[in-house]
Amino acid sequence: DVKVTQSSRYLVKRTGEKVFLECVQDMDHENMFWYRQDPGLGLRLIYFSYDVKMKEKGDIPEGYSVSREKKERFSLILESASTNQTSMYLCATSPGGMDTIYFGEGSWLTVV
Amino acid sequence: AQSVSQHNHHVILSEAASLELGCNYSYGGTVNLFWYVQYPGQHLQLLLKYFSGDPLVKGIKGFEAEFIKSKFSFNLRKPSVQWSDTAEYFCAVISSASKIIFGSGTRLSIRP
């Protein structure tokens, strides 16, 4: 079974703090993604990566950055958290052929 | 821009009723199509997918979907729903540049 592990399930951070969300996968997949999920808006793609040290902007990259130093790890960074970044963040991974997408359990981030 | 539309935001049905959830996408080229389900408190799971071949695709738990290219649609169906089908359902498309785009989701509530 593919395992996608998000390090933190629930976080509460203050406005202006730097926030790191970590995602690790154990299936040697090339592709990794970060989404945020908000009611009525579905899943919106923030950033994705096809390979180590490679990143591409998704639909809503503003206020976020990412890092992929190792194939199995894809980190999402909020340089200065704001209240409108309060959301559920989902990491996903897929193999090179992208025949399916595997999701982590999500990280609930509240910015106060 | 490529997009996925799920017009039903919240569907309420009684047990044993038939289900059809709409999904339309806006992209003229070759697409790969998915339906994902998110049960309360759980991570997203793949229900079914279509890449090519028979446009009627069968998935897990009695779900099926039909790809109609002329209508840019990939509607999800189930002949008889159960209370345990209560969940949120997401349609997704992989299009050009290998971006995975999700719809806004449909919340399904089943009355026992």
XYZ file of C-alpha atoms in Angstrom:
224
model
C 0.000 0.000 0.000
C 1.148 3.500 -0.789
C 1.726 5.544 2.300
C 1.636 9.342 2.205
C 2.426 10.795 5.597
C 1.801 14.367 6.587
C 3.737 15.187 9.699
C 1.166 17.352 11.445
C -2.592 16.720 11.541
C -3.524 19.851 13.464
C -1.601 23.099 13.819
C -2.419 26.492 15.268
C -0.085 29.319 14.291
C -0.027 33.065 14.781
C -0.224 35.612 11.976
C 3.244 36.310 10.614
C 4.775 33.018 11.726
C 6.701 30.822 9.299
C 4.982 27.480 8.877
C 6.377 24.231 7.519
C 4.138 21.376 6.400
C 5.987 18.160 5.662
C 4.941 15.297 3.429
C 6.744 11.992 2.992
C 5.882 9.154 0.619
C 7.284 5.648 0.604
C 6.621 4.512 -2.972
C 9.374 6.242 -4.937
C 6.818 8.287 -6.878
C 8.108 11.039 -9.121
C 5.188 13.413 -8.727
C 4.151 15.186 -5.568
C 1.481 17.830 -5.030
C 0.195 20.241 -2.421
C -3.485 21.207 -2.403
C -5.651 23.192 -0.082
C -9.240 22.128 0.496
C -11.883 24.685 1.416
C -15.668 24.217 1.648
C -17.356 24.928 -1.656
C -14.055 25.374 -3.476
C -12.871 21.790 -3.678
C -9.159 21.102 -3.956
C -6.978 23.846 -5.355
C -3.446 23.116 -6.479
C -0.776 25.199 -4.774
C 2.480 23.710 -6.090
C 3.650 20.465 -7.605
C 6.927 18.748 -8.357
C 7.948 16.198 -10.966
C 11.404 15.533 -9.648
C 13.911 16.369 -6.970
C 14.702 20.095 -6.767
C 12.030 20.783 -9.349
C 8.826 22.717 -8.671
C 5.961 24.201 -10.632
C 3.342 26.710 -9.569
C -0.217 25.515 -9.390
C -3.320 27.667 -9.460
C -2.865 29.483 -6.131
C 0.877 29.728 -5.319
C 0.784 33.211 -3.755
C 1.961 33.216 -0.163
C 3.475 29.734 -0.424
C 6.747 28.134 -1.412
C 7.913 24.520 -1.589
C 11.039 22.474 -1.252
C 11.922 19.071 -2.634
C 15.468 18.180 -1.664
C 14.807 14.433 -1.615
C 12.501 12.391 -3.802
C 10.374 11.148 -0.935
C 9.848 14.496 0.799
C 7.893 17.552 -0.349
C 7.562 20.487 2.012
C 5.102 23.358 1.863
C 6.244 26.629 3.421
C 4.160 29.601 4.460
C 6.724 32.370 4.806
C 4.408 34.627 6.818
C 1.140 32.981 7.747
C -2.075 34.946 7.352
C -5.598 34.221 8.534
C -6.790 33.549 4.977
C -4.422 30.593 4.890
C -6.487 28.810 7.496
C -7.429 25.637 5.658
C -6.978 21.907 5.239
C -3.774 21.123 3.340
C -3.493 17.900 1.403
C -0.350 16.300 0.059
C -0.644 13.882 -2.851
C 1.689 11.702 -4.841
C 1.507 9.804 -8.107
C 3.831 7.648 -10.196
C 5.325 8.872 -13.459
C 2.394 7.712 -15.564
C -0.035 9.537 -13.285
C -2.535 6.722 -13.471
C -3.777 7.547 -10.022
C -3.195 9.940 -7.154
C -2.661 8.991 -3.529
C -3.491 11.418 -0.755
C -2.268 11.960 2.743
C -4.702 12.419 5.593
C -4.403 16.182 5.545
C -3.140 18.897 7.847
C -5.601 21.268 9.449
C -3.935 24.660 9.820
C -5.531 27.463 11.805
C -3.892 30.892 11.689
C -4.974 33.215 14.477
C -8.321 27.836 -18.576
C -8.990 24.187 -17.939
C -11.652 23.590 -15.336
C -13.917 20.969 -13.825
C -17.497 21.752 -12.859
C -19.623 19.867 -10.388
C -22.959 21.604 -10.436
C -24.531 19.739 -7.542
C -23.078 21.137 -4.338
C -25.224 19.148 -1.933
C -27.413 16.169 -2.777
C -29.783 14.583 -0.274
C -31.257 11.160 -1.009
C -33.060 8.395 0.806
C -31.547 4.946 1.058
C -32.126 2.795 -2.044
C -32.579 5.849 -4.269
C -30.555 6.084 -7.469
C -27.694 8.543 -7.675
C -26.209 10.588 -10.465
C -23.596 13.272 -9.810
C -22.634 15.537 -12.650
C -19.112 16.372 -13.763
C -18.184 18.500 -16.768
C -14.717 19.539 -17.842
C -13.459 22.158 -20.225
C -10.619 20.795 -22.282
C -10.660 19.659 -25.886
C -7.715 17.304 -25.879
C -7.125 13.894 -24.395
C -8.020 13.699 -20.741
C -7.775 11.199 -17.948
C -10.745 11.340 -15.597
C -11.208 10.342 -11.965
C -13.783 10.258 -9.227
C -12.573 10.431 -5.632
C -14.543 10.048 -2.431
C -13.851 11.500 0.996
C -15.748 9.874 3.850
C -16.137 11.952 7.014
C -12.799 12.238 8.794
C -10.932 10.187 6.200
C -8.558 10.920 3.368
C -9.497 10.966 -0.302
C -9.845 7.559 -1.943
C -10.079 6.616 -5.597
C -13.537 5.403 -6.700
C -12.831 4.890 -10.388
C -10.879 6.247 -13.325
C -11.077 6.464 -17.098
C -8.104 6.656 -19.437
C -9.329 5.030 -22.643
C -11.453 2.173 -23.976
C -14.970 1.397 -22.792
C -16.519 4.739 -21.782
C -18.579 3.030 -19.069
C -16.259 2.504 -16.136
C -17.032 0.437 -13.077
C -15.451 1.283 -9.754
C -15.556 0.161 -6.165
C -18.665 -0.095 -3.961
C -21.069 -0.369 -6.895
C -20.235 2.989 -8.460
C -19.874 3.540 -12.178
C -19.262 6.497 -14.446
C -19.814 7.191 -18.106
C -17.474 9.259 -20.234
C -19.376 11.151 -22.944
C -16.782 12.941 -25.032
C -19.291 15.015 -27.020
C -20.703 16.438 -23.797
C -17.355 16.776 -21.984
C -18.982 14.881 -19.133
C -18.044 12.103 -16.724
C -21.070 11.581 -14.496
C -20.987 9.268 -11.499
C -23.855 6.855 -10.904
C -25.021 4.276 -8.431
C -28.340 2.439 -8.823
C -29.114 2.154 -5.104
C -27.350 4.223 -2.452
C -26.715 3.220 1.136
C -26.330 5.300 4.260
C -22.605 4.488 4.188
C -22.278 6.396 0.900
C -22.588 9.643 2.832
C -19.421 11.492 1.809
C -18.027 14.197 -0.390
C -17.330 13.270 -4.006
C -14.760 14.938 -6.227
C -14.321 14.719 -9.964
C -10.804 15.297 -11.318
C -9.105 15.646 -14.671
C -5.507 15.268 -15.773
C -5.030 17.421 -18.806
C -2.141 19.135 -20.523
C 1.044 19.778 -18.544
C -0.052 16.867 -16.372
C -1.902 19.132 -13.976
C -4.562 17.430 -11.904
C -7.597 19.663 -11.619
C -10.416 18.953 -9.172
C -14.007 20.062 -9.128
C -15.487 21.858 -6.137
C -17.000 18.652 -4.789
C -20.507 17.356 -4.147
C -21.629 16.568 -0.639
C -23.921 13.543 -0.552
C -26.188 13.014 2.430
C -28.217 9.811 2.717
C -31.293 9.656 4.913
C -31.574 6.272 6.641
